[in-house]
mmCIF file of C-alpha atoms in Angstrom:
data_model
loop_
_atom_site.group_PDB
_atom_site.id
_atom_site.type_symbol
_atom_site.label_atom_id
_atom_site.label_comp_id
_atom_site.label_asym_id
_atom_site.label_seq_id
_atom_site.Cartn_x
_atom_site.Cartn_y
_atom_site.Cartn_z
ATOM 1 C CA UNK E 902 89.519 292.387 -161.407
ATOM 2 C CA UNK E 903 86.551 291.759 -163.267
ATOM 3 C CA UNK E 904 83.836 289.909 -161.142
ATOM 4 C CA UNK E 905 80.885 288.316 -162.789
ATOM 5 C CA UNK E 906 77.600 288.370 -161.518
ATOM 6 C CA UNK E 907 75.566 284.841 -162.390
ATOM 7 C CA UNK E 908 71.988 285.389 -162.964
ATOM 8 C CA UNK E 909 69.666 284.338 -160.487
ATOM 9 C CA UNK E 910 67.921 281.759 -162.132
ATOM 10 C CA UNK E 911 71.078 279.834 -162.343
ATOM 11 C CA UNK E 912 71.950 280.350 -158.497
ATOM 12 C CA UNK E 913 68.428 279.409 -157.908
ATOM 13 C CA UNK E 914 69.142 276.194 -159.799
ATOM 14 C CA UNK E 915 71.992 274.899 -157.680
ATOM 15 C CA UNK E 916 69.850 275.648 -154.728
ATOM 16 C CA UNK E 917 67.187 273.424 -155.689
ATOM 17 C CA UNK E 918 70.159 270.749 -155.655
ATOM 18 C CA UNK E 919 71.172 271.485 -152.094
ATOM 19 C CA UNK E 920 69.464 269.184 -150.544
ATOM 20 C CA UNK E 921 71.461 266.374 -151.375
ATOM 21 C CA UNK E 922 74.318 268.404 -150.216
ATOM 22 C CA UNK E 923 72.984 268.986 -147.083
ATOM 23 C CA UNK E 924 72.309 265.527 -146.732
ATOM 24 C CA UNK E 925 75.825 264.834 -146.109
ATOM 25 C CA UNK E 926 76.986 264.414 -142.757
ATOM 26 C CA UNK E 927 73.159 263.203 -141.422
ATOM 27 C CA UNK E 928 72.934 260.311 -139.970
ATOM 28 C CA UNK E 929 69.167 260.353 -139.776
ATOM 29 C CA UNK E 930 67.036 262.527 -138.670
ATOM 30 C CA UNK E 931 63.841 260.970 -136.113
ATOM 31 C CA UNK E 932 60.706 260.280 -138.075
ATOM 32 C CA UNK E 933 58.563 261.753 -135.294
ATOM 33 C CA UNK E 934 60.098 265.191 -135.826
ATOM 34 C CA UNK E 935 58.655 265.539 -138.442
ATOM 35 C CA UNK E 936 55.055 263.890 -138.881
ATOM 36 C CA UNK E 937 56.366 260.307 -139.034
ATOM 37 C CA UNK E 938 56.777 257.187 -136.489
ATOM 38 C CA UNK E 939 59.608 255.275 -135.151
ATOM 39 C CA UNK E 940 56.566 252.076 -135.493
ATOM 40 C CA UNK E 941 55.210 250.800 -138.404
ATOM 41 C CA UNK E 942 52.250 249.476 -139.335
ATOM 42 C CA UNK E 943 51.327 246.136 -138.308
ATOM 43 C CA UNK E 944 48.030 244.652 -137.779
ATOM 44 C CA UNK E 945 46.860 247.701 -136.128
ATOM 45 C CA UNK E 946 49.442 247.683 -133.758
ATOM 46 C CA UNK E 947 53.297 248.337 -134.330
ATOM 47 C CA UNK E 948 56.236 247.148 -134.848
ATOM 48 C CA UNK E 949 59.515 248.816 -134.110
ATOM 49 C CA UNK E 950 62.029 250.563 -136.236
ATOM 50 C CA UNK E 951 64.892 249.470 -133.266
ATOM 51 C CA UNK E 952 68.038 249.867 -136.569
ATOM 52 C CA UNK E 953 69.194 252.523 -138.407
ATOM 53 C CA UNK E 954 71.815 251.902 -140.863
ATOM 54 C CA UNK E 955 73.202 255.820 -140.676
ATOM 55 C CA UNK E 956 72.940 258.193 -143.161
ATOM 56 C CA UNK E 957 76.961 258.487 -142.466
ATOM 57 C CA UNK E 958 77.807 254.786 -143.975
ATOM 58 C CA UNK E 959 79.170 254.672 -147.463
ATOM 59 C CA UNK E 960 77.260 255.138 -149.997
ATOM 60 C CA UNK E 961 77.682 251.602 -151.777
ATOM 61 C CA UNK E 962 75.854 250.503 -148.681
ATOM 62 C CA UNK E 963 73.229 253.223 -148.792
ATOM 63 C CA UNK E 964 70.818 251.293 -151.340
ATOM 64 C CA UNK E 965 68.341 248.136 -151.656
ATOM 65 C CA UNK E 966 70.911 246.235 -153.055
ATOM 66 C CA UNK E 967 74.006 247.242 -150.778
ATOM 67 C CA UNK E 968 71.866 246.844 -147.884
ATOM 68 C CA UNK E 969 70.954 242.978 -148.948
ATOM 69 C CA UNK E 970 74.685 242.608 -149.533
ATOM 70 C CA UNK E 971 75.438 243.561 -146.468
ATOM 71 C CA UNK E 972 73.338 241.750 -145.178
ATOM 72 C CA UNK E 973 74.516 238.705 -146.579
ATOM 73 C CA UNK E 974 77.971 239.653 -145.239
ATOM 74 C CA UNK E 975 77.097 238.609 -142.113
ATOM 75 C CA UNK E 976 74.503 235.300 -142.521
ATOM 76 C CA UNK E 977 71.460 237.405 -143.626
ATOM 77 C CA UNK E 978 69.260 237.089 -147.035
ATOM 78 C CA UNK E 979 66.300 237.553 -149.338
ATOM 79 C CA UNK E 980 63.443 235.799 -148.595
ATOM 80 C CA UNK E 981 63.094 231.817 -150.362
ATOM 81 C CA UNK E 982 62.992 231.806 -153.602
ATOM 82 C CA UNK E 983 61.867 235.639 -153.423
ATOM 83 C CA UNK E 984 58.480 234.690 -152.101
ATOM 84 C CA UNK E 985 56.560 236.893 -149.705
ATOM 85 C CA UNK E 986 53.915 235.688 -147.929
ATOM 86 C CA UNK E 987 51.427 237.751 -146.300
ATOM 87 C CA UNK E 988 50.856 241.918 -146.470
ATOM 88 C CA UNK E 989 53.697 243.933 -146.639
ATOM 89 C CA UNK E 990 54.112 246.643 -143.519
ATOM 90 C CA UNK E 991 54.685 250.476 -144.149
ATOM 91 C CA UNK E 992 56.212 252.810 -142.412
ATOM 92 C CA UNK E 993 56.382 256.819 -142.450
ATOM 93 C CA UNK E 994 60.004 257.522 -141.785
ATOM 94 C CA UNK E 995 59.293 261.522 -141.691
ATOM 95 C CA UNK E 996 60.591 262.443 -144.680
ATOM 96 C CA UNK E 997 57.675 263.529 -146.545
ATOM 97 C CA UNK E 998 56.604 260.827 -148.634
ATOM 98 C CA UNK E 999 54.363 259.320 -145.840
ATOM 99 C CA UNK E 1000 53.614 255.680 -145.289
ATOM 100 C CA UNK E 1001 55.558 253.412 -147.649
ATOM 101 C CA UNK E 1002 55.535 249.391 -148.128
ATOM 102 C CA UNK E 1003 58.863 247.651 -146.795
ATOM 103 C CA UNK E 1004 61.344 247.433 -149.248
ATOM 104 C CA UNK E 1005 62.528 244.086 -148.597
ATOM 105 C CA UNK E 1006 62.135 241.133 -145.900
ATOM 106 C CA UNK E 1007 65.822 240.106 -145.130
ATOM 107 C CA UNK E 1008 65.956 236.952 -143.318
ATOM 108 C CA UNK E 1009 68.869 234.773 -141.743
ATOM 109 C CA UNK E 1010 70.284 232.299 -143.872
ATOM 110 C CA UNK E 1011 71.911 230.242 -141.954
ATOM 111 C CA UNK E 1012 74.514 230.233 -143.766
ATOM 112 C CA UNK E 1013 73.450 229.382 -147.593
ATOM 113 C CA UNK E 1014 72.469 232.687 -149.375
ATOM 114 C CA UNK E 1015 70.682 230.652 -151.663
ATOM 115 C CA UNK E 1016 68.170 228.305 -149.629
ATOM 116 C CA UNK E 1017 68.868 228.970 -145.911
ATOM 117 C CA UNK E 1018 66.161 231.527 -145.549
ATOM 118 C CA UNK E 1019 64.018 228.776 -146.515
ATOM 119 C CA UNK E 1020 64.899 226.956 -143.264
ATOM 120 C CA UNK E 1021 64.254 230.196 -141.557
ATOM 121 C CA UNK E 1022 60.951 230.474 -142.807
ATOM 122 C CA UNK E 1023 59.767 226.934 -141.982
ATOM 123 C CA UNK E 1024 61.570 226.778 -138.783
ATOM 124 C CA UNK E 1025 62.016 230.208 -137.092
ATOM 125 C CA UNK E 1026 64.729 232.803 -136.774
ATOM 126 C CA UNK E 1027 65.521 236.165 -136.749
ATOM 127 C CA UNK E 1028 64.180 238.647 -139.887
ATOM 128 C CA UNK E 1029 64.232 242.620 -140.343
ATOM 129 C CA UNK E 1030 62.139 244.564 -142.787
ATOM 130 C CA UNK E 1031 63.676 247.720 -144.042
ATOM 131 C CA UNK E 1032 62.525 251.418 -145.444
ATOM 132 C CA UNK E 1033 64.847 254.027 -146.706
ATOM 133 C CA UNK E 1034 64.575 257.780 -145.680
ATOM 134 C CA UNK E 1035 64.436 259.841 -148.572
ATOM 135 C CA UNK E 1036 65.767 262.965 -146.735
ATOM 136 C CA UNK E 1037 69.520 261.314 -144.911
ATOM 137 C CA UNK E 1038 69.376 258.196 -147.386
ATOM 138 C CA UNK E 1039 69.765 256.507 -144.085
ATOM 139 C CA UNK E 1040 67.896 252.888 -143.957
ATOM 140 C CA UNK E 1041 65.669 252.029 -140.867
ATOM 141 C CA UNK E 1042 64.770 248.322 -140.041
ATOM 142 C CA UNK E 1043 62.408 246.753 -138.170
ATOM 143 C CA UNK E 1044 64.125 243.452 -136.748
ATOM 144 C CA UNK E 1045 62.425 240.342 -134.347
ATOM 145 C CA UNK E 1046 62.818 237.024 -133.779
ATOM 146 C CA UNK E 1047 59.890 234.814 -135.194
ATOM 147 C CA UNK E 1048 58.664 231.230 -134.631
ATOM 148 C CA UNK E 1049 58.457 228.622 -136.921
ATOM 149 C CA UNK E 1050 55.527 228.767 -140.119
ATOM 150 C CA UNK E 1051 53.296 226.501 -137.696
ATOM 151 C CA UNK E 1052 52.806 228.870 -135.324
ATOM 152 C CA UNK E 1053 52.637 231.495 -137.906
ATOM 153 C CA UNK E 1054 55.458 233.281 -137.387
ATOM 154 C CA UNK E 1055 54.527 235.524 -134.159
ATOM 155 C CA UNK E 1056 57.050 236.823 -132.096
ATOM 156 C CA UNK E 1057 59.237 234.995 -129.824
ATOM 157 C CA UNK E 1058 59.289 236.309 -126.301
ATOM 158 C CA UNK E 1059 61.544 239.646 -126.186
ATOM 159 C CA UNK E 1060 61.701 239.204 -130.048
ATOM 160 C CA UNK E 1061 61.780 242.850 -130.896
ATOM 161 C CA UNK E 1062 65.293 243.380 -128.479
ATOM 162 C CA UNK E 1063 66.050 240.147 -129.266
ATOM 163 C CA UNK E 1064 66.031 240.643 -133.111
ATOM 164 C CA UNK E 1065 67.670 243.404 -132.575
ATOM 165 C CA UNK E 1066 70.405 242.375 -130.686
ATOM 166 C CA UNK E 1067 71.132 239.628 -132.813
ATOM 167 C CA UNK E 1068 71.311 242.082 -135.898
ATOM 168 C CA UNK E 1069 73.775 243.744 -134.466
ATOM 169 C CA UNK E 1070 76.313 241.173 -132.973
ATOM 170 C CA UNK E 1071 76.316 239.793 -136.331
ATOM 171 C CA UNK E 1072 76.908 242.701 -138.018
ATOM 172 C CA UNK E 1073 79.493 244.797 -135.917
ATOM 173 C CA UNK E 1074 82.831 244.470 -137.071
ATOM 174 C CA UNK E 1075 84.965 243.250 -140.099
ATOM 175 C CA UNK E 1076 82.432 240.898 -142.223
ATOM 176 C CA UNK E 1077 82.643 240.428 -146.158
ATOM 177 C CA UNK E 1078 80.353 239.405 -148.994
ATOM 178 C CA UNK E 1079 81.610 239.036 -153.087
ATOM 179 C CA UNK E 1080 85.579 240.605 -152.211
ATOM 180 C CA UNK E 1081 83.682 243.641 -150.658
ATOM 181 C CA UNK E 1082 85.222 244.129 -147.206
ATOM 182 C CA UNK E 1083 82.352 245.792 -144.627
ATOM 183 C CA UNK E 1084 83.444 247.204 -141.058
ATOM 184 C CA UNK E 1085 80.601 248.041 -138.916
ATOM 185 C CA UNK E 1086 80.608 250.041 -135.917
ATOM 186 C CA UNK E 1087 76.966 250.503 -133.452
ATOM 187 C CA UNK E 1088 75.875 253.288 -131.472
ATOM 188 C CA UNK E 1089 72.661 252.706 -128.589
ATOM 189 C CA UNK E 1090 70.232 255.564 -128.997
ATOM 190 C CA UNK E 1091 67.064 255.883 -126.631
ATOM 191 C CA UNK E 1092 64.675 258.578 -126.864
ATOM 192 C CA UNK E 1093 63.192 257.439 -130.611
ATOM 193 C CA UNK E 1094 60.993 254.373 -129.388
ATOM 194 C CA UNK E 1095 58.584 253.639 -126.481
ATOM 195 C CA UNK E 1096 59.787 251.805 -123.408
ATOM 196 C CA UNK E 1097 57.203 249.110 -123.052
ATOM 197 C CA UNK E 1098 54.114 247.404 -124.583
ATOM 198 C CA UNK E 1099 51.501 249.844 -124.933
ATOM 199 C CA UNK E 1100 50.628 250.393 -128.991
ATOM 200 C CA UNK E 1101 53.508 247.139 -129.724
ATOM 201 C CA UNK E 1102 52.164 244.313 -131.979
ATOM 202 C CA UNK E 1103 52.097 241.200 -130.098
ATOM 203 C CA UNK E 1104 52.068 242.848 -126.625
ATOM 204 C CA UNK E 1105 56.005 242.676 -126.028
ATOM 205 C CA UNK E 1106 57.687 244.927 -124.417
ATOM 206 C CA UNK E 1107 60.831 246.804 -125.519
ATOM 207 C CA UNK E 1108 63.706 248.072 -124.036
ATOM 208 C CA UNK E 1109 63.029 251.882 -126.374
ATOM 209 C CA UNK E 1110 66.829 251.222 -127.346
ATOM 210 C CA UNK E 1111 67.498 251.932 -131.087
ATOM 211 C CA UNK E 1112 71.024 250.896 -132.757
ATOM 212 C CA UNK E 1113 72.469 253.095 -135.329
ATOM 213 C CA UNK E 1114 74.653 251.043 -137.074
ATOM 214 C CA UNK E 1115 77.968 253.113 -139.914
ATOM 215 C CA UNK E 1116 79.168 250.780 -142.447
ATOM 216 C CA UNK E 1117 82.240 251.456 -144.020
ATOM 217 C CA UNK E 1118 82.565 249.374 -147.555
ATOM 218 C CA UNK E 1119 86.349 249.032 -149.150
#
C-alpha cells in the first residue's frame, strides 16, 4: 500500500479554512469573553443585546436578508420607506472586529410589510437593531418597545424586557413568509447581561435574561 504525503503548505492552506468548519455547532460566543460587550453604545450608555439568533439556525436565516425575511414572517419589517432617522448604534461582539454599526433597524409592521413600519415610527411600538457575530454567524439583536415620535422615541418603562418578550412571543413556533416556513425555538440564558439599571440607557432596569432563538427554515 502506498501513502501520499501532502506538502506542508497544502496542509496549512486547509488549516487556514478551518474557522468556517469550527464555527459549525456553536450557537454563539459571549462577547465579553473576548473583549466585547452584551451592551451596545447608545448616548454614552448601553442598550442590551437581549436576543441572539443562534449560529445553529438554518444557513438561509443567517444572512442580513435572511434575518429580515424571518422577521417579516412574524410581523416586523425594515424601516419606513427605507429611511433611518438618528445615529446608528454600535456594538462589539467580541469577534475581533471591534465596534461595528448596526446592520439594520427592524420595526413592528402591524400586518403591512410595505408601510406598517411607518406607523410604528409615528406612534411607537416594538423594534430591534441587529449585528452579526463573524466568528459564529449568530445575530445579536437589541429589542425594545419605544414611545411615539412626538416623545423622541424614548423607551417605555421596562421597555427592554418588554421588547424582548414581544419579539420572542411573535417569533416562536411556526411562521412563514413568501413560501418559506420557519420554526423558532427559544431558550433563556443568564449571565450575559447585568441585572438592574446601572450603565443602561434611560436608566431602565434589566432582568438579566437573554433569549437565544434557534430558527429552522424550510
